[in-house]
PDB file of C-alpha atoms in Angstrom:
ATOM      1  CA  MET A 533     -13.288 -20.034 -27.859  1.00  0.00           C
ATOM      2  CA  LYS A 534      -9.915 -19.586 -27.339  1.00  0.00           C
ATOM      3  CA  THR A 535     -10.224 -15.431 -27.443  1.00  0.00           C
ATOM      4  CA  THR A 536     -13.133 -16.242 -25.096  1.00  0.00           C
ATOM      5  CA  LYS A 537     -11.754 -17.831 -22.494  1.00  0.00           C
ATOM      6  CA  THR A 538      -8.958 -15.943 -22.040  1.00  0.00           C
ATOM      7  CA  THR A 539     -11.255 -12.468 -22.278  1.00  0.00           C
ATOM      8  CA  LYS A 540     -12.992 -14.664 -19.288  1.00  0.00           C
ATOM      9  CA  THR A 541      -9.156 -14.955 -17.565  1.00  0.00           C
ATOM     10  CA  MET A 542      -8.379 -10.860 -17.927  1.00  0.00           C
ATOM     11  CA  ASN A 543     -11.726 -10.080 -16.425  1.00  0.00           C
ATOM     12  CA  THR A 544     -11.388 -12.964 -13.025  1.00  0.00           C
ATOM     13  CA  LYS A 545      -7.773 -11.901 -12.816  1.00  0.00           C
ATOM     14  CA  SER A 546      -8.557  -8.386 -13.273  1.00  0.00           C
ATOM     15  CA  SER A 547     -10.982  -8.932 -11.082  1.00  0.00           C
ATOM     16  CA  LEU A 548      -8.969 -10.384  -8.475  1.00  0.00           C
ATOM     17  CA  GLU A 549      -6.149  -7.639  -8.460  1.00  0.00           C
ATOM     18  CA  THR A 550      -8.577  -4.534  -7.382  1.00  0.00           C
ATOM     19  CA  GLU A 551     -11.088  -6.156  -5.033  1.00  0.00           C
ATOM     20  CA  PRO A 552      -8.063  -6.322  -2.026  1.00  0.00           C
ATOM     21  CA  ALA A 553      -7.136  -2.379  -3.100  1.00  0.00           C
ATOM     22  CA  THR A 554     -10.473  -1.577  -2.478  1.00  0.00           C
ATOM     23  CA  GLN A 555     -10.740  -3.355   0.344  1.00  0.00           C
ATOM     24  CA  VAL A 556      -8.210  -1.278   1.882  1.00  0.00           C
ATOM     25  CA  GLU A 557     -10.030   1.835   0.149  1.00  0.00           C
ATOM     26  CA  GLN A 558     -12.868   0.426   2.427  1.00  0.00           C
ATOM     27  CA  THR A 559     -10.991   0.269   5.749  1.00  0.00           C
ATOM     28  CA  THR A 560      -7.969   3.264   5.500  1.00  0.00           C
ATOM     29  CA  PRO A 561      -9.124   5.024   9.277  1.00  0.00           C
ATOM     30  CA  GLN A 562     -10.087   8.678   8.378  1.00  0.00           C
ATOM     31  CA  PRO A 563      -8.015  10.580  10.010  1.00  0.00           C
ATOM     32  CA  ARG A 564      -9.528  12.248  14.291  1.00  0.00           C
ATOM     33  CA  PRO A 565     -10.334  17.211  13.432  1.00  0.00           C
ATOM     34  CA  SER A 566      -8.367  18.266  15.143  1.00  0.00           C
ATOM     35  CA  VAL A 567      -9.230  20.890  17.915  1.00  0.00           C
ATOM     36  CA  LEU A 568      -9.338  23.136  15.676  1.00  0.00           C
ATOM     37  CA  ASP A 569     -11.733  21.734  13.080  1.00  0.00           C
ATOM     38  CA  GLN A 570     -13.423  20.456  15.442  1.00  0.00           C
ATOM     39  CA  ALA A 571     -14.227  24.148  16.678  1.00  0.00           C
ATOM     40  CA  GLY A 572     -15.251  25.303  12.422  1.00  0.00           C
ATOM     41  CA  GLY A 573     -11.319  25.639  11.598  1.00  0.00           C
ATOM     42  CA  THR A 574     -10.417  29.629  11.823  1.00  0.00           C
ATOM     43  CA  GLU A 575     -13.738  30.884  10.562  1.00  0.00           C
ATOM     44  CA  GLY A 576     -15.875  29.162  13.433  1.00  0.00           C
ATOM     45  CA  VAL A 577     -13.516  30.854  15.908  1.00  0.00           C
ATOM     46  CA  ILE A 578     -13.774  34.719  14.807  1.00  0.00           C
ATOM     47  CA  TYR A 579     -17.158  33.946  14.512  1.00  0.00           C
ATOM     48  CA  SER A 580     -17.679  32.654  18.008  1.00  0.00           C
ATOM     49  CA  ALA A 581     -15.481  35.925  18.678  1.00  0.00           C
ATOM     50  CA  LEU A 582     -17.409  38.477  16.415  1.00  0.00           C
ATOM     51  CA  PRO A 583     -20.055  39.275  18.915  1.00  0.00           C
ATOM     52  CA  ALA A 584     -18.065  40.261  21.731  1.00  0.00           C
ATOM     53  CA  VAL A 585     -16.019  42.442  19.497  1.00  0.00           C
ATOM     54  CA  ALA A 586     -19.294  43.985  18.520  1.00  0.00           C
ATOM     55  CA  PHE A 587     -20.546  44.259  21.632  1.00  0.00           C
ATOM     56  CA  VAL A 588     -17.553  46.482  23.204  1.00  0.00           C
ATOM     57  CA  VAL A 589     -17.259  48.763  20.362  1.00  0.00           C
ATOM     58  CA  ALA A 590     -20.895  49.186  20.800  1.00  0.00           C
ATOM     59  CA  ASN A 591     -21.234  49.967  24.149  1.00  0.00           C
ATOM     60  CA  SER A 592     -17.818  52.381  23.773  1.00  0.00           C
ATOM     61  CA  LEU A 593     -19.031  53.763  20.996  1.00  0.00           C
ATOM     62  CA  GLY A 594     -23.532  54.425  21.462  1.00  0.00           C
ATOM     63  CA  GLY A 595     -23.633  53.329  25.136  1.00  0.00           C
ATOM     64  CA  MET A 596     -25.928  49.876  26.567  1.00  0.00           C
ATOM     65  CA  ARG A 597     -29.289  49.595  23.943  1.00  0.00           C
ATOM     66  CA  MET A 598     -26.724  50.031  20.764  1.00  0.00           C
ATOM     67  CA  ALA A 599     -24.812  47.507  22.186  1.00  0.00           C
ATOM     68  CA  VAL A 600     -26.934  44.863  22.979  1.00  0.00           C
ATOM     69  CA  ILE A 601     -28.605  45.362  19.685  1.00  0.00           C
ATOM     70  CA  ALA A 602     -25.208  44.849  17.475  1.00  0.00           C
ATOM     71  CA  ALA A 603     -24.317  41.311  19.096  1.00  0.00           C
ATOM     72  CA  LEU A 604     -27.381  39.772  18.323  1.00  0.00           C
ATOM     73  CA  GLY A 605     -27.541  41.703  15.171  1.00  0.00           C
ATOM     74  CA  VAL A 606     -23.941  39.888  14.427  1.00  0.00           C
ATOM     75  CA  ALA A 607     -25.160  37.029  15.737  1.00  0.00           C
ATOM     76  CA  LEU A 608     -28.058  36.696  13.777  1.00  0.00           C
ATOM     77  CA  ALA A 609     -26.364  37.930  10.161  1.00  0.00           C
ATOM     78  CA  ILE A 610     -23.445  34.921  11.313  1.00  0.00           C
ATOM     79  CA  GLY A 611     -26.114  32.460  11.444  1.00  0.00           C
ATOM     80  CA  LEU A 612     -27.991  33.298   8.589  1.00  0.00           C
ATOM     81  CA  TRP A 613     -24.206  33.278   7.219  1.00  0.00           C
ATOM     82  CA  ARG A 614     -23.936  30.455   7.633  1.00  0.00           C
ATOM     83  CA  LEU A 615     -26.947  28.485   6.958  1.00  0.00           C
ATOM     84  CA  VAL A 616     -26.228  30.013   3.162  1.00  0.00           C
ATOM     85  CA  ARG A 617     -23.190  28.593   3.018  1.00  0.00           C
ATOM     86  CA  LYS A 618     -25.125  25.085   4.245  1.00  0.00           C
ATOM     87  CA  GLU A 619     -22.617  24.518   6.972  1.00  0.00           C
ATOM     88  CA  SER A 620     -24.161  23.328  10.051  1.00  0.00           C
ATOM     89  CA  VAL A 621     -26.969  24.538  11.839  1.00  0.00           C
ATOM     90  CA  GLN A 622     -26.181  23.507  15.247  1.00  0.00           C
ATOM     91  CA  PRO A 623     -22.860  25.557  15.763  1.00  0.00           C
ATOM     92  CA  ALA A 624     -25.175  28.771  14.116  1.00  0.00           C
ATOM     93  CA  ILE A 625     -28.526  28.046  16.463  1.00  0.00           C
ATOM     94  CA  GLY A 626     -25.986  27.769  19.687  1.00  0.00           C
ATOM     95  CA  GLY A 627     -24.484  30.925  18.012  1.00  0.00           C
ATOM     96  CA  VAL A 628     -27.265  33.115  18.247  1.00  0.00           C
ATOM     97  CA  PHE A 629     -28.939  31.282  21.214  1.00  0.00           C
ATOM     98  CA  GLY A 630     -26.078  32.526  23.798  1.00  0.00           C
ATOM     99  CA  VAL A 631     -25.733  35.213  22.642  1.00  0.00           C
ATOM    100  CA  ALA A 632     -29.709  36.213  22.831  1.00  0.00           C
ATOM    101  CA  VAL A 633     -28.903  35.012  26.645  1.00  0.00           C
ATOM    102  CA  ALA A 634     -26.211  37.316  26.834  1.00  0.00           C
ATOM    103  CA  ALA A 635     -28.247  40.378  26.240  1.00  0.00           C
ATOM    104  CA  GLY A 636     -31.224  39.667  28.097  1.00  0.00           C
ATOM    105  CA  ILE A 637     -29.217  39.630  30.937  1.00  0.00           C
ATOM    106  CA  VAL A 638     -27.830  42.747  30.441  1.00  0.00           C
ATOM    107  CA  TRP A 639     -31.780  43.909  29.274  1.00  0.00           C
ATOM    108  CA  PHE A 640     -33.444  42.786  32.465  1.00  0.00           C
ATOM    109  CA  THR A 641     -29.875  44.127  34.083  1.00  0.00           C
ATOM    110  CA  GLY A 642     -29.272  47.300  33.027  1.00  0.00           C
ATOM    111  CA  SER A 643     -25.653  46.985  33.981  1.00  0.00           C
ATOM    112  CA  ALA A 644     -22.881  45.552  29.900  1.00  0.00           C
ATOM    113  CA  LYS A 645     -20.863  44.203  32.204  1.00  0.00           C
ATOM    114  CA  ASP A 646     -22.984  41.460  32.868  1.00  0.00           C
ATOM    115  CA  TYR A 647     -23.387  40.309  29.514  1.00  0.00           C
ATOM    116  CA  PHE A 648     -19.907  38.687  30.475  1.00  0.00           C
ATOM    117  CA  LEU A 649     -22.265  37.332  33.673  1.00  0.00           C
ATOM    118  CA  ILE A 650     -22.399  33.982  32.349  1.00  0.00           C
ATOM    119  CA  GLY A 651     -19.107  32.933  31.147  1.00  0.00           C
ATOM    120  CA  ILE A 652     -17.700  34.443  34.463  1.00  0.00           C
ATOM    121  CA  TRP A 653     -19.398  32.132  35.977  1.00  0.00           C
ATOM    122  CA  ALA A 654     -19.325  28.617  33.977  1.00  0.00           C
ATOM    123  CA  SER A 655     -15.204  29.137  33.711  1.00  0.00           C
ATOM    124  CA  LEU A 656     -15.667  29.177  37.664  1.00  0.00           C
ATOM    125  CA  ALA A 657     -18.695  25.742  37.439  1.00  0.00           C
ATOM    126  CA  GLY A 658     -16.307  24.225  34.560  1.00  0.00           C
ATOM    127  CA  ALA A 659     -12.601  25.122  37.115  1.00  0.00           C
ATOM    128  CA  VAL A 660     -14.613  22.819  40.151  1.00  0.00           C
ATOM    129  CA  LEU A 661     -15.536  20.502  37.958  1.00  0.00           C
ATOM    130  CA  PHE A 662     -12.173  18.730  36.949  1.00  0.00           C
ATOM    131  CA  LEU A 663     -10.538  19.451  40.467  1.00  0.00           C
ATOM    132  CA  GLY A 664     -13.654  17.973  41.714  1.00  0.00           C
ATOM    133  CA  SER A 665     -13.288  14.588  38.775  1.00  0.00           C
ATOM    134  CA  VAL A 666      -9.781  14.250  39.679  1.00  0.00           C
ATOM    135  CA  LEU A 667     -10.004  14.613  43.967  1.00  0.00           C
ATOM    136  CA  VAL A 668     -12.166  11.746  43.973  1.00  0.00           C
ATOM    137  CA  ARG A 669      -9.251  10.049  41.990  1.00  0.00           C
ATOM    138  CA  ARG A 670     -11.763  10.138  38.360  1.00  0.00           C
ATOM    139  CA  PRO A 671      -9.598  13.131  35.934  1.00  0.00           C
ATOM    140  CA  LEU A 672     -12.922  14.114  34.770  1.00  0.00           C
ATOM    141  CA  ALA A 673     -10.169  13.867  30.936  1.00  0.00           C
ATOM    142  CA  GLY A 674      -9.597  10.597  30.949  1.00  0.00           C
ATOM    143  CA  VAL A 675     -13.628   9.733  30.990  1.00  0.00           C
ATOM    144  CA  ILE A 676     -14.353  12.065  28.390  1.00  0.00           C
ATOM    145  CA  TRP A 677     -11.716  11.407  26.016  1.00  0.00           C
ATOM    146  CA  ASN A 678     -12.029   7.003  27.147  1.00  0.00           C
ATOM    147  CA  VAL A 679     -15.822   7.025  26.250  1.00  0.00           C
ATOM    148  CA  ALA A 680     -15.686   8.816  23.005  1.00  0.00           C
ATOM    149  CA  SER A 681     -12.657   7.001  21.639  1.00  0.00           C
ATOM    150  CA  GLY A 682     -14.857   3.855  22.884  1.00  0.00           C
ATOM    151  CA  LYS A 683     -11.633   2.571  24.950  1.00  0.00           C
ATOM    152  CA  GLY A 684     -14.708   2.109  28.361  1.00  0.00           C
ATOM    153  CA  ASP A 685     -11.513   2.341  31.887  1.00  0.00           C
ATOM    154  CA  VAL A 686     -10.084   0.328  31.608  1.00  0.00           C
ATOM    155  CA  TRP A 687      -7.145   2.334  31.653  1.00  0.00           C
ATOM    156  CA  ARG A 688      -8.047   3.533  35.696  1.00  0.00           C
ATOM    157  CA  ALA A 689      -6.612   0.278  36.045  1.00  0.00           C
ATOM    158  CA  ASP A 690      -3.235   1.178  35.655  1.00  0.00           C
ATOM    159  CA  LYS A 691      -1.763   3.697  38.005  1.00  0.00           C
ATOM    160  CA  ARG A 692       0.588   5.742  35.635  1.00  0.00           C
ATOM    161  CA  SER A 693      -1.868   6.724  33.212  1.00  0.00           C
ATOM    162  CA  ARG A 694      -4.654   8.061  35.929  1.00  0.00           C
ATOM    163  CA  LEU A 695      -1.727  10.196  36.383  1.00  0.00           C
ATOM    164  CA  TYR A 696      -1.932  10.889  32.550  1.00  0.00           C
ATOM    165  CA  TYR A 697      -5.257  11.985  32.796  1.00  0.00           C
ATOM    166  CA  ASP A 698      -4.478  14.035  36.630  1.00  0.00           C
ATOM    167  CA  ILE A 699      -2.130  15.914  34.551  1.00  0.00           C
ATOM    168  CA  ALA A 700      -4.465  16.507  31.754  1.00  0.00           C
ATOM    169  CA  THR A 701      -7.834  17.409  33.996  1.00  0.00           C
ATOM    170  CA  LEU A 702      -5.666  19.677  36.475  1.00  0.00           C
ATOM    171  CA  VAL A 703      -4.675  21.749  33.732  1.00  0.00           C
ATOM    172  CA  LEU A 704      -8.089  22.289  32.122  1.00  0.00           C
ATOM    173  CA  ALA A 705      -8.699  23.014  35.838  1.00  0.00           C
ATOM    174  CA  VAL A 706      -6.076  26.377  36.417  1.00  0.00           C
ATOM    175  CA  VAL A 707      -7.870  27.479  32.729  1.00  0.00           C
ATOM    176  CA  PHE A 708     -10.802  28.062  33.284  1.00  0.00           C
ATOM    177  CA  GLY A 709      -9.749  28.826  37.079  1.00  0.00           C
ATOM    178  CA  ALA A 710      -7.146  31.696  35.587  1.00  0.00           C
ATOM    179  CA  ARG A 711     -10.960  32.540  33.607  1.00  0.00           C
ATOM    180  CA  PHE A 712     -12.310  33.353  36.510  1.00  0.00           C
ATOM    181  CA  ALA A 713      -9.944  35.279  37.907  1.00  0.00           C
ATOM    182  CA  VAL A 714      -9.530  37.564  35.748  1.00  0.00           C
ATOM    183  CA  GLN A 715     -12.709  37.840  34.513  1.00  0.00           C
ATOM    184  CA  GLN A 716     -14.093  38.322  38.336  1.00  0.00           C
ATOM    185  CA  TYR A 717     -11.765  41.500  38.203  1.00  0.00           C
ATOM    186  CA  PHE A 718     -12.704  43.486  35.539  1.00  0.00           C
ATOM    187  CA  TYR A 719     -16.255  42.246  36.232  1.00  0.00           C
ATOM    188  CA  VAL A 720     -16.215  44.091  39.983  1.00  0.00           C
ATOM    189  CA  THR A 721     -13.818  46.829  38.289  1.00  0.00           C
ATOM    190  CA  ASP A 722     -16.269  47.638  35.906  1.00  0.00           C
ATOM    191  CA  GLN A 723     -13.997  47.091  32.798  1.00  0.00           C
ATOM    192  CA  VAL A 724     -16.329  46.122  29.806  1.00  0.00           C
ATOM    193  CA  GLY A 725     -13.592  46.711  27.164  1.00  0.00           C
ATOM    194  CA  SER A 726     -11.384  44.388  29.251  1.00  0.00           C
ATOM    195  CA  LEU A 727     -13.601  41.851  30.349  1.00  0.00           C
ATOM    196  CA  GLY A 728     -13.875  41.573  26.479  1.00  0.00           C
ATOM    197  CA  PHE A 729     -11.044  41.523  25.447  1.00  0.00           C
ATOM    198  CA  ALA A 730     -10.150  38.814  28.178  1.00  0.00           C
ATOM    199  CA  LYS A 731     -13.065  36.699  26.984  1.00  0.00           C
ATOM    200  CA  ILE A 732     -11.544  36.554  23.211  1.00  0.00           C
ATOM    201  CA  ALA A 733      -7.922  36.025  24.199  1.00  0.00           C
ATOM    202  CA  MET A 734      -9.146  33.698  27.481  1.00  0.00           C
ATOM    203  CA  GLY A 735     -10.729  31.572  24.978  1.00  0.00           C
ATOM    204  CA  PHE A 736      -9.929  29.274  21.990  1.00  0.00           C
ATOM    205  CA  PRO A 737      -6.074  30.010  22.499  1.00  0.00           C
ATOM    206  CA  LEU A 738      -5.587  28.811  25.833  1.00  0.00           C
ATOM    207  CA  LEU A 739      -8.043  25.874  25.266  1.00  0.00           C
ATOM    208  CA  ALA A 740      -6.442  24.746  22.521  1.00  0.00           C
ATOM    209  CA  LEU A 741      -3.475  24.369  24.831  1.00  0.00           C
ATOM    210  CA  ALA A 742      -5.030  23.070  27.406  1.00  0.00           C
ATOM    211  CA  LEU A 743      -6.558  20.421  24.813  1.00  0.00           C
ATOM    212  CA  LEU A 744      -2.769  19.575  23.379  1.00  0.00           C
ATOM    213  CA  VAL A 745      -2.090  18.607  26.843  1.00  0.00           C
ATOM    214  CA  VAL A 746      -5.408  15.858  26.973  1.00  0.00           C
ATOM    215  CA  ALA A 747      -3.837  14.712  22.959  1.00  0.00           C
ATOM    216  CA  TRP A 748      -1.098  14.150  25.090  1.00  0.00           C
ATOM    217  CA  ALA A 749      -1.968  12.284  28.317  1.00  0.00           C
ATOM    218  CA  ALA A 750      -4.312   9.708  25.711  1.00  0.00           C
ATOM    219  CA  ARG A 751      -1.601   8.975  23.017  1.00  0.00           C
ATOM    220  CA  SER A 752       1.156   8.946  26.555  1.00  0.00           C
ATOM    221  CA  SER A 753      -1.503   6.005  28.181  1.00  0.00           C
ATOM    222  CA  ASN A 754      -2.079   4.870  24.931  1.00  0.00           C
ATOM    223  CA  LYS A 755       1.832   3.424  24.244  1.00  0.00           C
ATOM    224  CA  ARG A 756       1.365   2.279  28.639  1.00  0.00           C
ATOM    225  CA  LEU A 757      -1.827   0.043  28.135  1.00  0.00           C
ATOM    226  CA  LYS A 758       0.021  -1.619  25.110  1.00  0.00           C
ATOM    227  CA  ALA A 759       2.881  -1.832  26.407  1.00  0.00           C
ATOM    228  CA  ILE A 760       1.384  -3.603  29.327  1.00  0.00           C
ATOM    229  CA  GLY A 761      -1.654  -5.371  27.513  1.00  0.00           C
ATOM    230  CA  LEU A 762      -4.335  -3.319  28.853  1.00  0.00           C
ATOM    231  CA  LEU A 763      -4.585  -2.789  25.260  1.00  0.00           C
ATOM    232  CA  PRO A 764      -4.420  -4.744  21.684  1.00  0.00           C
ATOM    233  CA  ALA A 765      -1.613  -3.285  20.553  1.00  0.00           C
ATOM    234  CA  LYS A 766      -2.130  -2.812  16.128  1.00  0.00           C
ATOM    235  CA  HIS A 767       0.474  -4.198  13.614  1.00  0.00           C
ATOM    236  CA  GLY A 768       1.072  -4.068  10.147  1.00  0.00           C
TER     237      GLY A 768
END
């Protein structure tokens, strides 16, 4: 009887000791994925650049038709490779669709440089959108970040927080504006090879730097809002 009671006591004590640990494990917040992780890691960045590289190389070697076939072939191969490795289907489909649309424009216009046309005008639209959001006092960097993080629009009540996000949004506007200016110049001067290089060099590397500024703005804003009581401070 004593042995049974002792065993029950030990089991109860053991469960009490392990339960808090389990709760701690369940409530431990998962680290936020980095900018590189969200882009699919190093492989994702390389995959996104390969169709443009294939297009430029094939165009210089065999002309426009070969360039279109090469870009589509590389995009399809990357998509199938992602599916075989059971990676996310969305980037694979999006990549193939984007290359297919760009290749279709080239095929329709008969001009190899038009492969980059969508990206050029998308950069202009991005620059105008980010700059305009600052002018109407709703900087998109702050809007997007705080909606995604579930903090709502409390940051807009603090002038300094708005300034942080104004700076981050203006940096994004400069990045997109620089993309447009450089690539539009190469487009007008018919420099297809330079267009491909500019698309890759001014793509993820510049965007990553801009997103670091956005992360700085968010961190500075959160610290400020906690200090003035608009966000609850974490304890422990």
